Each structure stands twice: as C-alpha cells, then as structure tokens.
Short mmCIF file of C-alpha atoms in Angstrom, two decimals:
data_model
loop_
_atom_site.label_atom_id
_atom_site.label_comp_id
_atom_site.label_asym_id
_atom_site.label_seq_id
_atom_site.Cartn_x
_atom_site.Cartn_y
_atom_site.Cartn_z
CA MET P 1 17.51 40.21 -36.70
CA ARG P 2 16.19 36.94 -36.94
CA ARG P 3 15.49 34.41 -34.06
CA VAL P 4 17.20 31.19 -34.47
CA LEU P 5 15.26 28.66 -32.64
CA PHE P 6 16.71 25.25 -31.10
CA ALA P 7 14.72 21.88 -31.00
CA LEU P 8 14.97 20.33 -26.99
CA LEU P 9 16.04 16.60 -28.22
CA PRO P 10 16.30 13.91 -25.98
CA LEU P 11 19.07 13.53 -24.42
CA VAL P 12 20.86 10.15 -25.15
CA VAL P 13 23.66 8.92 -22.91
CA ALA P 14 26.08 5.77 -24.44
CA PRO P 15 26.31 3.24 -22.44
CA ALA P 16 30.13 3.38 -21.13
CA ALA P 17 32.97 1.44 -23.18
CA GLY P 18 32.60 -2.00 -22.41
CA LEU P 19 29.43 -2.33 -20.54
CA ALA P 20 26.32 -3.19 -22.10
CA ALA P 21 22.92 -1.41 -21.35
CA GLU P 22 21.32 -3.37 -18.59
CA SER P 23 17.84 -5.33 -19.12
CA PRO P 24 15.21 -3.87 -16.58
CA SER P 25 14.78 -7.67 -15.59
CA ALA P 26 18.57 -7.82 -15.46
CA SER P 27 18.75 -8.02 -11.47
CA PHE P 28 22.22 -9.48 -11.35
CA THR P 29 24.92 -7.64 -13.17
CA ILE P 30 28.78 -8.60 -14.21
CA ALA P 31 30.23 -5.16 -13.27
CA GLU P 32 32.95 -5.58 -15.51
CA THR P 33 31.22 -5.80 -18.46
CA GLY P 34 27.77 -4.72 -17.90
CA GLN P 35 26.45 -8.23 -18.53
CA GLY P 36 22.84 -8.82 -16.69
CA PHE P 37 20.51 -11.58 -15.96
CA ALA P 38 17.48 -12.58 -14.47
CA ASN P 39 18.57 -15.52 -12.30
CA LEU P 40 21.56 -15.27 -9.85
CA ASP P 41 22.85 -18.81 -10.67
CA ASP P 42 23.04 -18.30 -14.16
CA ALA P 43 25.24 -14.85 -13.54
CA VAL P 44 27.81 -17.33 -11.20
CA GLN P 45 28.07 -20.10 -14.13
CA SER P 46 28.65 -17.15 -16.81
CA VAL P 47 31.86 -16.29 -14.65
CA ARG P 48 33.32 -20.21 -14.64
CA MET P 49 36.98 -20.04 -13.38
CA GLY P 50 37.31 -16.37 -14.07
CA THR P 51 37.09 -13.14 -11.72
CA ALA P 52 33.94 -11.47 -11.37
CA THR P 53 31.63 -8.93 -9.25
CA ILE P 54 28.17 -9.69 -9.19
CA LEU P 55 25.78 -6.80 -8.64
CA ILE P 56 22.80 -7.55 -6.90
CA ALA P 57 19.41 -4.79 -7.43
CA PRO P 58 17.40 -4.38 -4.02
CA GLY P 59 14.83 -7.37 -4.14
CA VAL P 60 13.53 -10.50 -2.27
CA TYR P 61 14.57 -13.32 -4.03
CA LYS P 62 13.09 -17.00 -3.91
CA GLN P 63 16.66 -18.02 -5.31
CA CYS P 64 20.18 -19.68 -4.66
CA THR P 65 23.09 -20.59 -6.23
CA VAL P 66 26.24 -22.98 -6.28
CA GLN P 67 29.49 -21.48 -7.03
CA ALA P 68 32.14 -23.99 -8.56
CA GLY P 69 34.75 -21.92 -9.41
CA GLY P 70 36.45 -18.83 -9.80
CA ASN P 71 36.73 -15.67 -7.88
CA ILE P 72 33.29 -14.11 -7.04
CA THR P 73 32.10 -11.40 -5.69
CA PHE P 74 28.51 -10.68 -4.21
CA LYS P 75 28.05 -7.57 -3.78
CA ALA P 76 24.43 -5.59 -2.87
CA VAL P 77 23.88 -2.62 -4.85
CA GLN P 78 22.39 -0.75 -1.49
CA PRO P 79 23.60 -2.85 1.38
CA GLY P 80 21.06 -4.67 3.16
CA THR P 81 17.93 -5.04 0.39
CA ALA P 82 19.16 -7.77 -1.63
CA ILE P 83 17.30 -10.62 0.57
CA PHE P 84 17.56 -14.37 -0.80
CA ASP P 85 14.59 -15.72 1.97
CA GLY P 86 13.65 -19.67 2.30
CA THR P 87 15.38 -20.84 -0.68
CA ALA P 88 18.68 -23.49 -0.37
CA CYS P 89 20.63 -25.22 -3.07
CA GLU P 90 21.84 -29.17 -2.56
CA GLY P 91 19.64 -28.93 0.81
CA LYS P 92 22.44 -26.62 1.89
CA ALA P 93 22.22 -23.16 1.78
CA ALA P 94 21.24 -19.97 -0.27
CA PHE P 95 24.93 -19.68 -1.42
CA VAL P 96 26.85 -22.99 -1.67
CA LEU P 97 30.43 -21.59 -2.43
CA ARG P 98 33.23 -23.95 -3.48
CA GLY P 99 34.95 -21.78 -5.52
CA GLN P 100 38.99 -20.60 -5.42
CA SER P 101 37.85 -17.17 -3.61
CA SER P 102 34.41 -15.88 -2.48
CA VAL P 103 33.26 -12.13 -0.85
CA VAL P 104 30.05 -11.64 0.23
CA ASP P 105 29.24 -7.82 0.74
CA GLY P 106 25.79 -5.94 2.01
CA ILE P 107 23.39 -9.37 1.48
CA VAL P 108 20.28 -10.67 3.93
CA PHE P 109 19.65 -14.33 4.38
CA ARG P 110 16.93 -15.50 6.34
CA ASN P 111 13.99 -18.54 6.53
CA ILE P 112 17.01 -20.98 5.30
CA ARG P 113 15.70 -24.36 6.84
CA VAL P 114 16.73 -28.06 5.57
CA SER P 115 15.48 -31.28 6.15
CA ASP P 116 18.98 -32.07 8.48
CA GLY P 117 18.76 -29.34 10.35
CA ASN P 118 21.95 -27.07 8.89
CA GLY P 119 19.96 -24.65 6.40
CA ALA P 120 22.10 -21.87 5.98
CA GLY P 121 22.87 -18.66 4.20
CA ILE P 122 26.40 -19.40 3.36
CA ARG P 123 27.62 -22.82 2.89
CA THR P 124 31.30 -22.57 2.46
CA GLU P 125 33.30 -25.95 0.93
CA MET P 126 36.35 -24.30 -0.27
CA GLY P 127 38.52 -21.50 -1.00
CA ASP P 128 38.66 -17.96 0.96
CA LEU P 129 35.63 -16.19 2.21
CA THR P 130 35.13 -12.85 3.17
CA VAL P 131 31.63 -11.76 4.34
CA ARG P 132 30.96 -8.15 5.58
CA ASN P 133 28.36 -5.98 5.74
CA SER P 134 25.74 -8.72 5.69
CA MET P 135 22.70 -10.28 7.97
CA PHE P 136 21.89 -13.95 8.90
CA LEU P 137 17.88 -14.15 10.58
CA ASP P 138 15.81 -16.40 11.48
CA SER P 139 17.47 -19.73 9.94
CA GLN P 140 19.18 -23.11 11.04
CA GLU P 141 22.56 -21.68 10.96
CA GLY P 142 23.99 -18.47 9.24
CA ILE P 143 27.65 -19.36 8.00
CA LEU P 144 28.47 -23.28 8.14
CA GLY P 145 31.74 -25.10 6.71
CA GLY P 146 35.27 -24.94 6.07
CA GLN P 147 37.87 -27.20 4.09
CA PRO P 148 40.51 -29.27 5.38
CA THR P 149 43.12 -26.68 4.20
CA GLY P 150 44.91 -23.43 5.18
CA GLN P 151 41.51 -21.68 4.05
CA LYS P 152 41.02 -18.11 5.70
CA ILE P 153 37.71 -16.88 6.76
CA VAL P 154 36.66 -13.19 7.76
CA ILE P 155 33.76 -11.99 8.85
CA GLU P 156 33.06 -8.34 9.66
CA ARG P 157 30.50 -5.51 9.88
CA SER P 158 27.76 -8.45 10.20
CA THR P 159 24.61 -9.67 12.50
CA PHE P 160 23.64 -12.94 13.18
CA ALA P 161 19.61 -13.21 14.91
CA GLY P 162 17.53 -15.84 15.63
CA LEU P 163 19.58 -18.60 14.39
CA GLY P 164 20.58 -22.23 15.98
CA GLN P 165 18.89 -25.62 16.93
CA CYS P 166 19.16 -28.60 19.03
CA ASP P 167 15.66 -29.54 18.71
CA GLU P 168 14.79 -30.38 14.96
CA THR P 169 17.95 -32.75 14.60
CA VAL P 170 20.01 -35.39 16.61
CA ASP P 171 22.84 -32.54 16.02
CA CYS P 172 22.56 -29.10 17.31
CA SER P 173 23.23 -25.93 14.63
CA HIS P 174 25.08 -22.77 15.22
CA SER P 175 24.81 -19.19 14.48
CA ILE P 176 28.49 -19.90 13.20
CA TYR P 177 29.76 -23.07 12.56
CA LEU P 178 33.19 -23.24 11.00
CA ALA P 179 35.99 -25.90 10.88
CA ASN P 180 39.58 -25.43 8.53
CA LYS P 181 43.09 -26.04 9.28
CA GLY P 182 44.08 -22.08 8.45
CA SER P 183 42.10 -19.06 10.10
CA VAL P 184 38.58 -17.74 11.33
CA THR P 185 38.57 -13.62 11.93
CA ILE P 186 35.38 -12.37 13.49
CA THR P 187 34.87 -8.57 13.78
CA ARG P 188 32.34 -5.61 14.84
CA SER P 189 29.59 -8.04 14.32
CA ARG P 190 26.33 -8.43 16.72
CA PHE P 191 24.87 -11.88 17.87
CA GLU P 192 21.28 -12.29 19.31
CA ARG P 193 18.27 -14.11 19.80
CA GLY P 194 20.06 -17.44 19.36
CA THR P 195 17.46 -20.28 19.30
CA GLY P 196 20.03 -23.15 20.31
CA GLY P 197 23.37 -24.45 19.47
CA HIS P 198 26.31 -21.81 20.16
CA TYR P 199 26.63 -18.74 18.84
CA VAL P 200 30.15 -19.02 17.58
CA LYS P 201 31.41 -22.31 16.68
CA LEU P 202 34.76 -23.24 15.52
CA ARG P 203 37.22 -26.23 15.06
CA VAL P 204 40.32 -24.03 13.63
CA PRO P 205 44.03 -23.65 14.79
CA ASN P 206 44.18 -20.06 14.67
CA VAL P 207 41.24 -17.43 15.39
CA SER P 208 40.54 -13.39 16.05
CA ILE P 209 37.25 -12.60 17.63
CA THR P 210 37.21 -9.06 18.40
CA ASP P 211 34.98 -5.92 18.86
CA ASN P 212 31.49 -8.04 18.61
CA SER P 213 28.23 -8.28 20.70
CA PHE P 214 26.95 -11.10 21.86
CA ASP P 215 23.43 -10.34 23.66
CA ASP P 216 21.74 -13.62 24.73
CA SER P 217 19.26 -11.49 26.73
CA GLN P 218 16.64 -12.86 24.21
CA GLY P 219 17.79 -16.36 23.50
CA ARG P 220 16.40 -19.54 24.61
CA LYS P 221 18.00 -23.06 24.71
CA THR P 222 21.11 -21.72 23.74
CA ASN P 223 24.67 -23.04 24.65
CA TYR P 224 27.78 -21.01 24.96
CA MET P 225 28.65 -18.05 23.22
CA ILE P 226 32.20 -19.02 21.71
CA ASP P 227 33.16 -22.60 21.43
CA LEU P 228 36.53 -23.77 20.49
CA SER P 229 36.04 -27.52 20.14
CA GLU P 230 39.11 -29.06 19.19
CA GLY P 231 41.17 -25.84 20.82
CA GLY P 232 43.33 -23.72 19.13
CA THR P 233 44.86 -19.85 19.84
CA GLY P 234 44.81 -16.17 18.97
CA LEU P 235 43.11 -13.71 20.20
CA ILE P 236 39.07 -12.87 22.22
CA ALA P 237 39.25 -9.38 22.92
CA ARG P 238 37.05 -6.44 23.48
CA ASN P 239 33.70 -8.37 22.78
CA THR P 240 30.88 -7.38 24.95
CA PHE P 241 28.72 -10.56 26.15
CA ALA P 242 24.82 -10.49 28.04
CA ASP P 243 24.02 -13.93 29.20
CA GLY P 244 20.47 -14.42 29.00
CA PRO P 245 17.97 -15.97 31.26
CA ASN P 246 16.74 -19.09 29.13
CA LYS P 247 19.75 -20.66 28.38
CA GLU P 248 20.50 -24.54 28.18
CA ASN P 249 24.17 -24.77 29.18
CA TRP P 250 24.71 -21.49 31.23
CA THR P 251 27.97 -23.18 32.76
CA ALA P 252 30.65 -20.79 30.74
CA PHE P 253 30.96 -18.33 28.07
CA ILE P 254 33.49 -19.37 26.27
CA VAL P 255 34.72 -22.92 26.61
CA VAL P 256 38.31 -24.01 24.92
CA ALA P 257 38.84 -27.60 24.12
CA ALA P 258 35.72 -28.93 25.21
CA GLU P 259 35.52 -31.90 22.45
CA VAL P 260 39.19 -32.53 21.80
CA ARG P 261 42.65 -31.38 21.69
CA THR P 262 43.25 -31.19 17.84
CA TYR P 263 45.08 -27.69 18.45
CA SER P 264 47.15 -26.27 20.31
CA SER P 265 45.71 -23.53 22.91
CA ALA P 266 48.71 -22.27 24.22
CA GLY P 267 49.20 -18.45 24.80
CA LEU P 268 44.96 -17.75 23.36
CA ARG P 269 44.44 -14.39 24.48
CA VAL P 270 41.31 -13.46 26.38
CA VAL P 271 41.31 -10.11 27.30
CA ASP P 272 39.54 -6.53 27.65
CA ASN P 273 35.88 -8.19 27.42
CA VAL P 274 32.98 -7.23 29.28
CA ALA P 275 30.26 -10.14 30.29
CA THR P 276 27.36 -9.11 32.14
CA LEU P 277 24.31 -11.83 33.58
CA ALA P 278 20.45 -11.24 32.94
CA PRO P 279 19.04 -9.94 36.52
CA ASN P 280 18.10 -12.45 39.04
CA PHE P 281 20.31 -15.35 36.83
CA GLY P 282 21.07 -17.04 40.20
CA LYS P 283 24.28 -19.00 38.64
CA SER P 284 27.94 -18.51 38.54
CA PRO P 285 29.02 -19.58 35.26
CA ALA P 286 33.09 -19.28 34.10
CA PHE P 287 33.91 -16.78 32.00
CA VAL P 288 36.67 -18.90 30.47
CA ALA P 289 36.51 -22.73 30.73
CA ASN P 290 39.34 -24.67 29.78
CA VAL P 291 39.27 -28.59 29.16
CA GLY P 292 42.54 -29.05 27.79
CA ARG P 293 45.71 -28.69 29.49
CA ASP P 294 47.33 -25.72 27.55
CA GLN P 295 47.98 -22.66 29.66
CA LEU P 296 45.82 -19.93 28.45
CA THR P 297 46.61 -16.11 29.11
CA VAL P 298 43.68 -14.86 30.42
CA GLY P 299 44.12 -11.33 31.44
CA ALA P 300 41.82 -8.08 32.71
CA ASN P 301 38.47 -8.52 31.60
CA LYS P 302 35.27 -6.35 33.41
CA LEU P 303 32.61 -9.07 34.75
CA ALA P 304 29.80 -9.06 36.14
CA PRO P 305 29.78 -10.39 39.89
CA GLY P 306 28.55 -13.55 39.97
CA ILE P 307 30.96 -14.35 36.99
CA ARG P 308 33.67 -16.71 37.50
CA LEU P 309 37.14 -15.59 35.51
CA TYR P 310 38.28 -19.05 34.99
CA GLU P 311 37.83 -22.84 35.38
CA GLN P 312 40.02 -25.96 34.55
CA ARG P 313 37.96 -28.72 33.89
#
C-alpha cells in the first residue's frame, strides 16, 4: 500500500468578521472595529460623536487626550499595565473629558504636574464619568472637575496615593476634587500618602462614600479626609480612617459645609465607620464637624480614644 504524506502548512487565521488586523505599532485599538492607532488622541478623535471602547495595550505612554464628544470607554487590556506618565493636555490633565460620557477602566496615571497646581490624571468637564480599577499616583491632583448639571460620577476600586498640594500655588489641590449638581459615588477605593490638601473634597448635593480606606499614616501637610465644602446629603459608611502624625489641619476627619451652605445636609448619614489616630497623636479631633445648621444623622462609629464623635462649629 502506498503511503500518502500530507505536507504541514502554516495555520492562517482570518480576522473575525468586522475586525481589521491590528498593526504591531497600534497601541490603541477600537474594539468595535479593530482599527488601531499609535496615538491615543487619534483614536479618540476618530470616535467623534459615536460610541466606542478604546483598548489600550500595556506600556508607559507620554501622551494625553481631549475627548470632545461621544461615549468613550478607555480600557486597559490588562489592568494596571497601561500607564500615562507626566503629560497633560491643555495644561490640565492626561485625560480631559468633555464628551457625552466616559468610562476609565484599569489605567494608571502618574507624575502629572502643571503650572497652576492642578495637574490631574483626569479632568472631567462634561458628561457622566465612571472610573474603576485605576490608579492615580504622585501628581498634584487625581480627579478634578465637574459641570453645573446633574452629572453622575462613580469611582470604584481605585487607588489615590501621593496626591495634593498647598505649597506650589495659592489654592490647594486634592486627591479628588469634584463639583456638580448631581451626585458623586466613591466606593471600595484606597487613599494614602497624601501630600497636601484634602483626600476627598466635594461640592455636590448628593454623595455616597462607602467601603473605602483612608490611610494618612504616611501623609504630610494633609487636611481633612472628607470635605463636603458646600454641604450635601447621602451616606458615608463602612470606611476606615487612620489619621497620621504630619497633618496641617488635624481638627476633624469629616467636615460639612465648611465654606458655604449651598446644599442641604439634612439627614446626611455617617455610620459604621472606623477611625484611629497615630501613636502619641496628642490631640483630640472631631470625627464629624458640622459648620452648617442642618441636623445630621451621626450613628454608631468605632472611634479610637481621643476622637470626639461630633462637633457643631
């Protein structure tokens, strides 16, 4: 019997329907079409007023972008490996967002500094924003901005470290500083190693700050953990707070309506939190300080000796 020999041929896999083959230099790929770009801003501008997910390959990028429209999801192919380092657009941020909506998922922002002291990983100027699984490191600001509408901002499972300043400019910068007439939700995130200002500063009517960790043990020249500058109501619950020894303002962990009373704080619930002090702290801060006149609901919180539950200022 004759043997039949079959030659081994290289396996060729065609791209999936509707997807173009990605160029090796295309670090930024439109998931819906497979179109690749070497520069993030080129990918963003290609979306125009449409909807797209931009997949970002691992790498350290000295790039920034301005989203002027559309609904865009910026997603790291592998969380924590897409790093935007040291470059800001418009003298503002690595990502300047003023589209219809934005999602930022799995991206690292670091070393963002600008002349006005507000160099941020993200500057949100328009549209709802969701940030998840991301890191904001060693910059003047983590996330900054807002718009005078019912904007909805959600921040979850993210880290903010080495942020804030009060020495470089007249006005301080903060880990998170947001203002709108809608809501801000911050959950399952970590704040640590602040370098000035507040960890969370909000000028919004509705807040939800839950299940976060605020560790100021290695902070320096920091102020409040949470500053609701113009009031606001909602829920602050199940967070852990560790005050550090090198604070600029140690008088309270959470302060309500410290500047003006724009929004009602009636019924703001502060419950089920844990707060501790650095060894030999030597001072007695208030856990909640209320500068407004609305009645808050400050329930059961586990406080270390030396922390006063409530102060009316």
